[in-house]
């Protein structure tokens, strides 16, 4: 069964049950009130009759008194102590044959006569001869019966009429709830069939759960699409970037096989080039694997880390490997909660770039302000053109001049650096001007700092 039909059936049935229960309640309450009113009226009448009977003398004809007080649609009877009828006056046809069954100790009974409810009251009366007799006042409740059947009819009619708007509103409710879900299903199956990332129409001003669901769905589709495009871009960039060193290797290998065995200098050049490109390719593949692993959200191990000694430990091997001045500024110790290994990796990328793209000393500064601690790596080299800055963290991006220059980069270092910084909860900023130099700054929020300088 469709959800729309389920909602429709459920809400209609629920309203029908509520209406039926309410109407039944009204019917019974009205019935009880009507019987109570009749009872009170009959009681007053029989009290009046008892008062008149008590004033009777030997000469008074009891039938006349009874006749005067008999109810308009019933009878009055006097029964002697043995239960034998003494005198009776009736105003309803055939009522003489009606013998009520009143339980001992009870003052009244409601029975049925001729398919009509009938109320009988009994009262003890002292008769003219001094004996206690029983006065029965009997009243046919035809009006109550008639009113109750009319009420039944009205309530039934009201229920039927009320069901019309209820049915219409439950159908409308079903539509309101189902429409967005229907749209969602259609859009999803269309996306699956066409392989595209379709979005659904959501009213801009809509704030309800359905609109929220639509917005969430569209956001999710947008994210999926952008991730897919990024993956596609990555794969095409990666294959393109790997093709260049492979072409170089292939052409040098051909040269080697053609002339390398005769000419030692050609052989040396070819082997050198093949080795260089192989190393570059190996680096690139390692970096690509690193990026892919980072995307799988490799767990970061956060622990208390002394930033000064971490930076010093990173600078030391750089000083050994390259004939360059690596200066550290900032004193005292700052303990930060971070992943030391990942932070070292990030620093290493920045220091290696500073070395590659400059000739002079490289300065690393640790500083702190109200809200954060930062590690800045400054070089006095080429600088990065303004128009290149927005792309500097993109995968495989290299500044045009460096692409042509043989610095041997892959364009993946800063992309990895950015992902490492994100994982560490740090910001990675850049300031650069062409011909002056570049500063990369890792900014860690203060909540990660444990001790002051
Ligand atoms: P690469 O392997 O090419 O160094 P990166 O992602 O580390 O890749 O850097 C991307 C590009 O950004 C580099 O090719 C270079 O053009 C530029 N770049 C990075 N760091 C610096 C720097 N310190 N000074 C000047 N240019 C830089």
Coordinates of C-alpha atoms and ligand atoms in Angstrom, one line a residue:
X1 CA 0.0 0.0 0.0
X2 CA 1.4 3.5 -0.9
X3 CA 2.3 5.8 1.9
X4 CA -0.2 8.4 0.5
X5 CA -3.1 5.9 0.9
X6 CA -1.8 4.8 4.3
X7 CA -1.9 8.5 5.6
X8 CA -5.3 9.0 4.0
X9 CA -6.8 5.9 5.5
X10 CA -5.2 6.4 8.9
X11 CA -6.3 10.0 9.3
X12 CA -9.8 9.3 8.0
X13 CA -10.3 6.3 10.3
X14 CA -8.9 8.2 13.2
X15 CA -11.3 11.1 12.6
X16 CA -14.2 8.6 12.2
X17 CA -13.5 6.9 15.5
X18 CA -13.2 10.3 17.3
X19 CA -16.5 11.6 15.7
X20 CA -18.3 8.3 16.6
X21 CA -17.0 8.3 20.2
X22 CA -18.0 12.0 20.6
X23 CA -21.5 11.5 19.1
X24 CA -22.1 8.3 21.1
X25 CA -21.2 10.3 24.2
X26 CA -23.6 13.1 23.2
X27 CA -26.3 10.6 22.6
X28 CA -26.0 8.9 26.0
X29 CA -25.6 12.1 28.0
X30 CA -28.7 13.5 26.3
X31 CA -30.6 10.3 26.9
X32 CA -29.7 10.4 30.6
X33 CA -30.7 14.0 30.9
X34 CA -34.1 13.3 29.2
X35 CA -34.8 10.3 31.5
X36 CA -33.8 12.4 34.6
X37 CA -36.2 15.2 33.5
X38 CA -39.1 12.8 33.0
X39 CA -38.4 11.1 36.3
X40 CA -38.4 14.4 38.2
X41 CA -41.6 15.5 36.5
X42 CA -43.3 12.2 37.3
X43 CA -42.1 12.4 40.8
X44 CA -43.6 15.9 41.3
X45 CA -46.9 14.7 39.8
X46 CA -47.0 11.7 42.1
X47 CA -46.2 13.9 45.1
X48 CA -49.2 16.2 44.2
X49 CA -51.4 13.1 43.8
X50 CA -50.3 11.8 47.2
X51 CA -51.2 15.1 48.8
X52 CA -54.6 15.0 47.2
X53 CA -55.2 11.4 48.1
X54 CA -54.3 12.1 51.8
X55 CA -57.2 14.6 51.8
X56 CA -59.8 12.1 50.6
X57 CA -62.8 11.1 52.7
X58 CA -64.9 8.0 52.6
X59 CA -67.2 9.8 50.2
X60 CA -64.6 10.9 47.7
X61 CA -64.4 8.8 44.5
X62 CA -60.7 7.8 44.2
X63 CA -61.1 7.3 40.5
X64 CA -61.9 11.0 40.1
X65 CA -58.8 12.0 42.0
X66 CA -56.7 9.6 40.0
X67 CA -58.2 10.9 36.8
X68 CA -57.3 14.5 37.7
X69 CA -53.7 13.6 38.3
X70 CA -53.0 10.9 35.7
X71 CA -50.0 11.7 33.4
X72 CA -50.9 12.8 29.8
X73 CA -49.6 9.5 28.3
X74 CA -49.7 6.9 31.0
X75 CA -51.7 5.7 34.0
X76 CA -52.1 5.8 37.8
X77 CA -53.0 2.8 39.9
X78 CA -53.7 2.0 43.5
X79 CA -52.8 -1.6 44.5
X80 CA -53.8 -3.1 47.8
X81 CA -51.1 -4.7 50.1
X82 CA -51.6 -8.0 48.3
X83 CA -50.8 -6.4 45.0
X84 CA -54.4 -6.5 43.7
X85 CA -55.6 -3.6 41.6
X86 CA -58.0 -1.4 43.6
X87 CA -58.5 1.5 41.2
X88 CA -56.9 2.7 38.0
X89 CA -57.1 5.6 35.6
X90 CA -55.2 5.5 32.3
X91 CA -54.6 8.0 29.5
X92 CA -52.7 5.7 27.1
X93 CA -54.5 3.0 25.2
X94 CA -54.0 -0.6 26.2
X95 CA -51.7 0.3 29.1
X96 CA -54.0 -1.6 31.5
X97 CA -52.2 -4.8 30.4
X98 CA -48.8 -3.4 31.4
X99 CA -47.4 -4.8 34.6
X100 CA -44.1 -3.2 35.6
X101 CA -41.5 -5.2 37.3
X102 CA -40.1 -3.1 40.1
X103 CA -37.3 -4.8 42.1
X104 CA -38.0 -4.9 45.9
X105 CA -36.5 -1.8 47.6
X106 CA -36.6 0.2 44.3
X107 CA -38.8 3.2 43.8
X108 CA -39.0 3.2 40.1
X109 CA -38.4 1.1 37.0
X110 CA -37.9 1.7 33.3
X111 CA -39.4 -1.0 31.1
X112 CA -40.8 -1.2 27.6
X113 CA -44.3 -1.2 26.4
X114 CA -45.4 -1.3 22.8
X115 CA -41.7 -0.7 21.7
X116 CA -41.6 2.5 23.8
X117 CA -39.7 3.0 27.0
X118 CA -42.1 3.3 30.0
X119 CA -41.3 4.8 33.5
X120 CA -43.1 3.5 36.5
X121 CA -42.9 5.1 40.0
X122 CA -44.3 3.6 43.2
X123 CA -45.1 5.4 46.5
X124 CA -46.8 4.1 49.6
X125 CA -50.0 5.9 50.4
X126 CA -52.3 5.6 53.5
X127 CA -55.7 4.8 52.2
X128 CA -59.0 6.0 53.7
X129 CA -59.4 2.7 55.6
X130 CA -56.0 3.3 57.3
X131 CA -54.2 0.6 55.3
X132 CA -51.0 1.3 53.4
X133 CA -51.6 0.9 49.7
X134 CA -49.2 1.3 46.7
X135 CA -49.6 4.2 44.3
X136 CA -48.1 3.5 40.8
X137 CA -47.6 6.4 38.5
X138 CA -46.9 5.2 34.9
X139 CA -45.6 7.4 32.1
X140 CA -44.9 6.3 28.5
X141 CA -41.7 8.1 27.3
X142 CA -42.7 8.5 23.7
X143 CA -41.2 12.0 23.5
X144 CA -37.9 10.8 24.8
X145 CA -37.9 7.9 22.3
X146 CA -38.8 10.3 19.5
X147 CA -36.2 12.8 20.5
X148 CA -33.5 10.2 20.9
X149 CA -34.2 8.7 17.4
X150 CA -34.1 12.2 16.0
X151 CA -30.9 12.9 17.7
X152 CA -29.4 9.6 16.4
X153 CA -30.4 10.6 12.9
X154 CA -28.9 14.1 13.3
X155 CA -25.6 12.8 14.8
X156 CA -25.3 10.2 12.0
X157 CA -25.9 12.9 9.4
X158 CA -23.4 15.3 11.0
X159 CA -20.8 12.5 11.1
X160 CA -21.4 11.8 7.4
X161 CA -21.2 15.5 6.4
X162 CA -18.1 16.0 8.6
X163 CA -16.4 13.1 6.8
X164 CA -16.5 15.0 3.5
X165 CA -14.0 17.8 4.6
X166 CA -12.1 15.3 6.7
X167 CA -11.6 13.0 3.6
X168 CA -10.6 16.0 1.5
X169 CA -8.1 17.3 4.1
X170 CA -6.6 13.9 4.6
X171 CA -6.1 13.5 0.8
X172 CA -4.5 17.0 0.8
X173 CA -2.4 16.1 3.8
X174 CA -1.2 13.0 2.0
X175 CA -0.3 15.1 -1.0
X176 CA 1.6 17.7 1.0
X177 CA 3.7 15.0 2.8
X178 CA 4.2 12.8 -0.2
X179 CA 4.9 15.3 -3.0
X180 CA 8.4 16.2 -1.8
X181 CA 9.2 12.5 -1.2
X182 CA 7.9 11.7 -4.7
X183 CA 10.1 14.4 -6.1
X184 CA 13.0 13.0 -4.2
X185 CA 12.4 9.5 -5.5
X186 CA 12.1 10.8 -9.1
X187 CA 15.2 12.9 -8.8
X188 CA 17.2 10.0 -7.3
X189 CA 16.2 7.5 -9.9
X190 CA 16.9 10.1 -12.7
X191 CA 20.4 10.7 -11.2
X192 CA 21.0 7.0 -11.1
X193 CA 19.9 6.5 -14.7
X194 CA 21.7 9.5 -16.2
X195 CA 24.7 9.4 -13.9
X196 CA 24.3 13.1 -13.1
X197 CA 23.8 14.8 -9.8
X198 CA 20.2 16.2 -10.1
X199 CA 18.8 18.5 -7.5
X200 CA 15.2 19.0 -6.4
X201 CA 13.2 22.3 -6.4
X202 CA 12.8 23.6 -2.9
X203 CA 10.9 26.8 -2.2
X204 CA 13.5 29.3 -1.1
X205 CA 11.4 30.6 1.8
X206 CA 10.4 27.1 3.0
X207 CA 11.4 26.4 6.6
X208 CA 9.6 23.2 7.4
X209 CA 11.0 19.7 7.7
X210 CA 10.2 18.9 4.0
X211 CA 12.1 22.0 2.8
X212 CA 14.9 21.1 5.2
X213 CA 15.1 17.6 3.7
X214 CA 15.2 19.2 0.2
X215 CA 18.0 21.5 1.2
X216 CA 20.0 18.7 2.8
X217 CA 19.5 16.5 -0.3
X218 CA 20.6 19.3 -2.6
X219 CA 23.7 20.0 -0.4
X220 CA 24.5 16.3 -0.4
X221 CA 24.2 16.1 -4.2
X222 CA 26.4 19.2 -4.5
X223 CA 29.0 17.7 -2.3
X224 CA 28.9 14.4 -4.2
X225 CA 29.3 16.2 -7.5
X226 CA 32.2 18.3 -6.3
X227 CA 33.9 15.3 -4.8
X228 CA 33.4 13.3 -8.0
X229 CA 34.8 16.2 -10.1
X230 CA 37.8 16.5 -7.8
X231 CA 38.5 12.8 -8.1
X232 CA 38.1 13.0 -11.9
X233 CA 40.4 16.1 -12.0
X234 CA 42.9 14.3 -9.8
X235 CA 43.0 11.2 -11.9
X236 CA 43.4 13.2 -15.1
X237 CA 46.1 15.5 -13.6
X238 CA 47.9 12.5 -12.1
X239 CA 48.0 10.6 -15.4
X240 CA 49.1 13.7 -17.3
X241 CA 51.8 14.5 -14.7
X242 CA 53.1 10.9 -14.9
X243 CA 53.1 10.9 -18.6
X244 CA 55.8 13.7 -18.8
X245 CA 58.6 11.8 -16.9
X246 CA 57.6 8.5 -18.7
X247 CA 58.0 10.3 -22.1
X248 CA 61.4 11.6 -21.0
X249 CA 62.5 8.1 -19.7
X250 CA 61.3 6.5 -22.9
X251 CA 63.1 8.9 -25.2
X252 CA 66.3 8.7 -23.2
X253 CA 66.0 4.9 -23.2
X254 CA 65.7 4.9 -27.0
X255 CA 68.7 7.3 -27.2
X256 CA 70.6 4.9 -25.0
X257 CA 69.8 1.9 -27.0
X258 CA 70.6 3.7 -30.3
X259 CA 73.9 5.5 -29.4
X260 CA 74.6 4.9 -25.7
X261 CA 76.8 1.8 -26.3
X262 CA 79.1 3.8 -28.6
X263 CA 79.2 7.2 -26.9
X264 CA 79.9 7.2 -23.2
X265 CA 78.8 10.9 -22.7
X266 CA 75.4 10.1 -24.3
X267 CA 75.0 7.1 -22.1
X268 CA 75.9 9.1 -19.0
X269 CA 73.4 11.9 -19.9
X270 CA 70.7 9.3 -20.6
X271 CA 71.2 7.3 -17.4
X272 CA 71.3 10.6 -15.4
X273 CA 68.1 11.8 -16.9
X274 CA 66.3 8.4 -16.5
X275 CA 67.4 8.3 -12.9
X276 CA 66.3 11.9 -12.2
X277 CA 62.9 11.3 -13.8
X278 CA 62.5 7.9 -12.0
X279 CA 63.2 9.6 -8.6
X280 CA 60.7 12.4 -9.5
X281 CA 58.1 9.8 -10.5
X282 CA 58.7 7.8 -7.3
X283 CA 58.3 11.0 -5.2
X284 CA 55.1 11.9 -7.1
X285 CA 53.6 8.5 -6.6
X286 CA 54.6 8.6 -2.9
X287 CA 52.9 11.9 -2.5
X288 CA 49.8 10.8 -4.4
X289 CA 49.5 7.8 -2.1
X290 CA 49.9 10.1 0.8
X291 CA 47.1 12.3 -0.4
X292 CA 44.9 9.2 -1.1
X293 CA 45.6 7.9 2.4
X294 CA 44.9 11.3 3.9
X295 CA 41.5 11.2 2.2
X296 CA 40.7 8.1 4.1
X297 CA 41.1 10.2 7.2
X298 CA 44.1 8.4 8.7
X299 CA 43.7 8.9 12.5
X300 CA 45.8 11.8 13.9
X301 CA 47.5 11.0 17.2
X302 CA 47.2 14.2 19.3
X303 CA 49.6 14.5 22.3
X304 CA 51.4 17.2 24.2
X305 CA 54.3 18.4 22.0
X306 CA 57.0 21.0 22.7
X307 CA 57.0 23.2 19.6
X308 CA 60.5 24.6 20.0
X309 CA 62.2 21.2 20.2
X310 CA 59.9 19.9 17.4
X311 CA 61.0 22.8 15.1
X312 CA 64.6 22.4 16.1
X313 CA 64.5 18.6 15.3
X314 CA 63.1 19.4 11.9
X315 CA 65.7 22.1 11.1
X316 CA 68.6 19.9 12.1
X317 CA 68.5 17.4 9.2
X318 CA 67.8 20.3 6.8
X319 CA 71.0 22.0 7.9
X320 CA 72.9 18.8 7.4
X321 CA 71.5 18.0 4.0
X322 CA 71.7 21.5 2.5
X323 CA 74.4 24.1 2.6
X324 CA 72.0 26.8 3.9
X325 CA 71.3 28.8 7.0
X326 CA 68.1 27.6 8.8
X327 CA 67.5 30.1 11.6
X328 CA 65.1 29.6 14.5
X329 CA 63.6 32.6 16.3
X330 CA 61.5 32.5 19.5
X331 CA 62.6 31.2 22.9
X332 CA 61.1 29.4 25.9
X333 CA 59.0 26.3 25.5
X334 CA 55.4 26.2 24.2
X335 CA 53.6 22.9 24.7
X336 CA 50.8 22.3 22.2
X337 CA 48.4 19.4 21.9
X338 CA 49.0 18.2 18.3
X339 CA 50.2 15.3 16.2
X340 CA 54.0 15.8 16.3
X341 CA 54.8 13.6 13.3
X342 CA 52.2 15.3 11.0
X343 CA 53.3 18.8 12.1
X344 CA 56.9 17.8 11.3
X345 CA 55.8 16.6 7.9
X346 CA 54.0 19.9 7.3
X347 CA 57.0 21.9 8.4
X348 CA 59.3 19.9 6.2
X349 CA 57.2 20.6 3.1
X350 CA 57.3 24.4 3.8
X351 CA 61.1 24.4 4.6
X352 CA 61.9 22.3 1.5
X353 CA 59.9 24.7 -0.7
X354 CA 61.6 27.7 0.9
X355 CA 65.0 26.1 0.1
X356 CA 64.0 25.2 -3.4
X357 CA 62.6 28.6 -4.4
X358 CA 65.2 30.8 -2.7
X359 CA 69.0 31.2 -2.4
X360 CA 69.5 32.9 0.9
X361 CA 68.9 32.0 4.6
X362 CA 65.6 30.6 5.8
X363 CA 64.0 31.9 9.0
X364 CA 61.5 30.0 11.2
X365 CA 59.7 32.1 13.8
X366 CA 57.6 30.8 16.7
X367 CA 55.3 33.5 18.0
X368 CA 52.1 33.8 20.1
X369 CA 49.3 36.2 20.5
X370 CA 46.0 36.3 22.5
X371 CA 44.3 33.6 20.6
X372 CA 46.9 31.5 18.8
X373 CA 50.4 30.3 18.3
X374 CA 52.1 30.4 14.9
X375 CA 55.1 28.9 13.2
X376 CA 56.2 31.1 10.3
X377 CA 58.7 29.9 7.6
X378 CA 60.2 32.8 5.7
X379 CA 62.4 32.8 2.7
X380 CA 63.9 35.7 0.6
X381 CA 63.5 34.1 -2.8
X382 CA 61.5 34.3 -5.9
X383 CA 58.1 35.1 -4.2
X384 CA 54.8 34.0 -5.7
X385 CA 52.9 36.1 -8.2
X386 CA 49.5 37.5 -6.8
X387 CA 47.4 35.7 -9.5
X388 CA 49.0 32.4 -8.5
X389 CA 48.2 32.7 -4.8
X390 CA 44.5 31.4 -4.9
X391 CA 45.7 28.2 -6.7
X392 CA 48.8 27.5 -4.6
X393 CA 47.2 24.7 -2.6
X394 CA 45.6 23.0 -5.6
X395 CA 46.9 19.6 -6.5
X396 CA 49.6 19.6 -9.3
X397 CA 49.6 23.4 -9.4
X398 CA 53.0 25.0 -10.0
X399 CA 53.8 28.6 -10.8
X400 CA 54.3 28.9 -14.5
X401 CA 58.0 29.9 -14.2
X402 CA 58.8 27.0 -11.9
X403 CA 57.1 24.6 -14.3
X404 CA 59.6 25.5 -16.9
X405 CA 62.5 25.7 -14.5
X406 CA 64.1 22.4 -13.5
X407 CA 63.4 22.6 -9.8
X408 CA 61.9 19.1 -10.0
X409 CA 58.7 19.7 -8.1
X410 CA 55.4 17.8 -8.4
X411 CA 52.9 20.5 -7.4
X412 CA 51.6 18.2 -4.7
X413 CA 53.6 19.4 -1.7
X414 CA 51.4 22.3 -0.7
X415 CA 48.2 20.3 -1.3
X416 CA 49.5 17.8 1.2
X417 CA 50.5 20.6 3.5
X418 CA 47.0 22.0 3.4
X419 CA 45.4 18.7 4.2
X420 CA 47.9 18.1 7.1
X421 CA 47.0 21.5 8.5
X422 CA 43.3 20.8 8.2
X423 CA 43.8 17.5 10.0
X424 CA 45.8 19.3 12.8
X425 CA 43.0 21.9 13.2
X426 CA 45.5 24.6 12.1
X427 CA 45.3 27.4 9.6
X428 CA 47.9 27.7 6.8
X429 CA 48.4 31.3 5.6
X430 CA 50.7 32.7 3.0
X431 CA 52.2 36.1 2.4
X432 CA 54.4 36.6 -0.6
X433 CA 55.7 39.3 -2.9
X434 CA 57.6 38.7 -6.1
X435 CA 61.4 39.3 -5.8
X436 CA 61.1 39.9 -2.0
X437 CA 60.2 36.5 -0.6
X438 CA 57.5 34.3 0.9
X439 CA 56.2 33.5 4.4
X440 CA 54.1 30.5 5.1
X441 CA 52.4 30.6 8.6
X442 CA 50.9 27.6 10.5
X443 CA 48.4 29.1 13.0
X444 CA 47.2 26.8 15.8
X445 CA 44.2 27.9 17.9
X446 CA 44.9 28.7 21.6
X447 CA 42.9 25.8 22.9
X448 CA 45.7 23.6 21.7
X449 CA 48.3 25.5 23.7
X450 CA 49.1 24.2 27.2
X451 CA 51.9 26.4 28.5
X452 CA 53.1 29.9 27.9
X453 CA 56.5 31.1 26.8
Ligands
LIG1 P1 56.3 21.7 -5.9 O1 56.6 20.2 -5.8 O2 56.2 22.2 -7.3 O3 57.2 22.5 -5.0 P2 54.2 22.6 -4.1 O4 52.8 22.2 -4.1 O5 55.0 22.4 -2.9 O6 54.8 21.8 -5.3 O7 54.3 24.1 -4.6 C1 53.5 24.5 -5.6 C2 54.1 25.7 -6.3 O8 54.1 26.8 -5.5 C3 55.6 25.5 -6.6 O9 55.7 24.8 -7.9 C4 56.1 26.9 -6.7 O10 55.8 27.4 -8.0 C5 55.2 27.6 -5.7 N1 55.9 27.8 -4.4 C6 55.8 27.0 -3.3 N2 56.5 27.4 -2.2 C7 57.2 28.5 -2.7 C8 58.1 29.4 -2.1 N3 58.5 29.3 -0.8 N4 58.5 30.5 -2.9 C9 58.1 30.6 -4.2 N5 57.3 29.8 -4.8 C10 56.8 28.7 -4.0

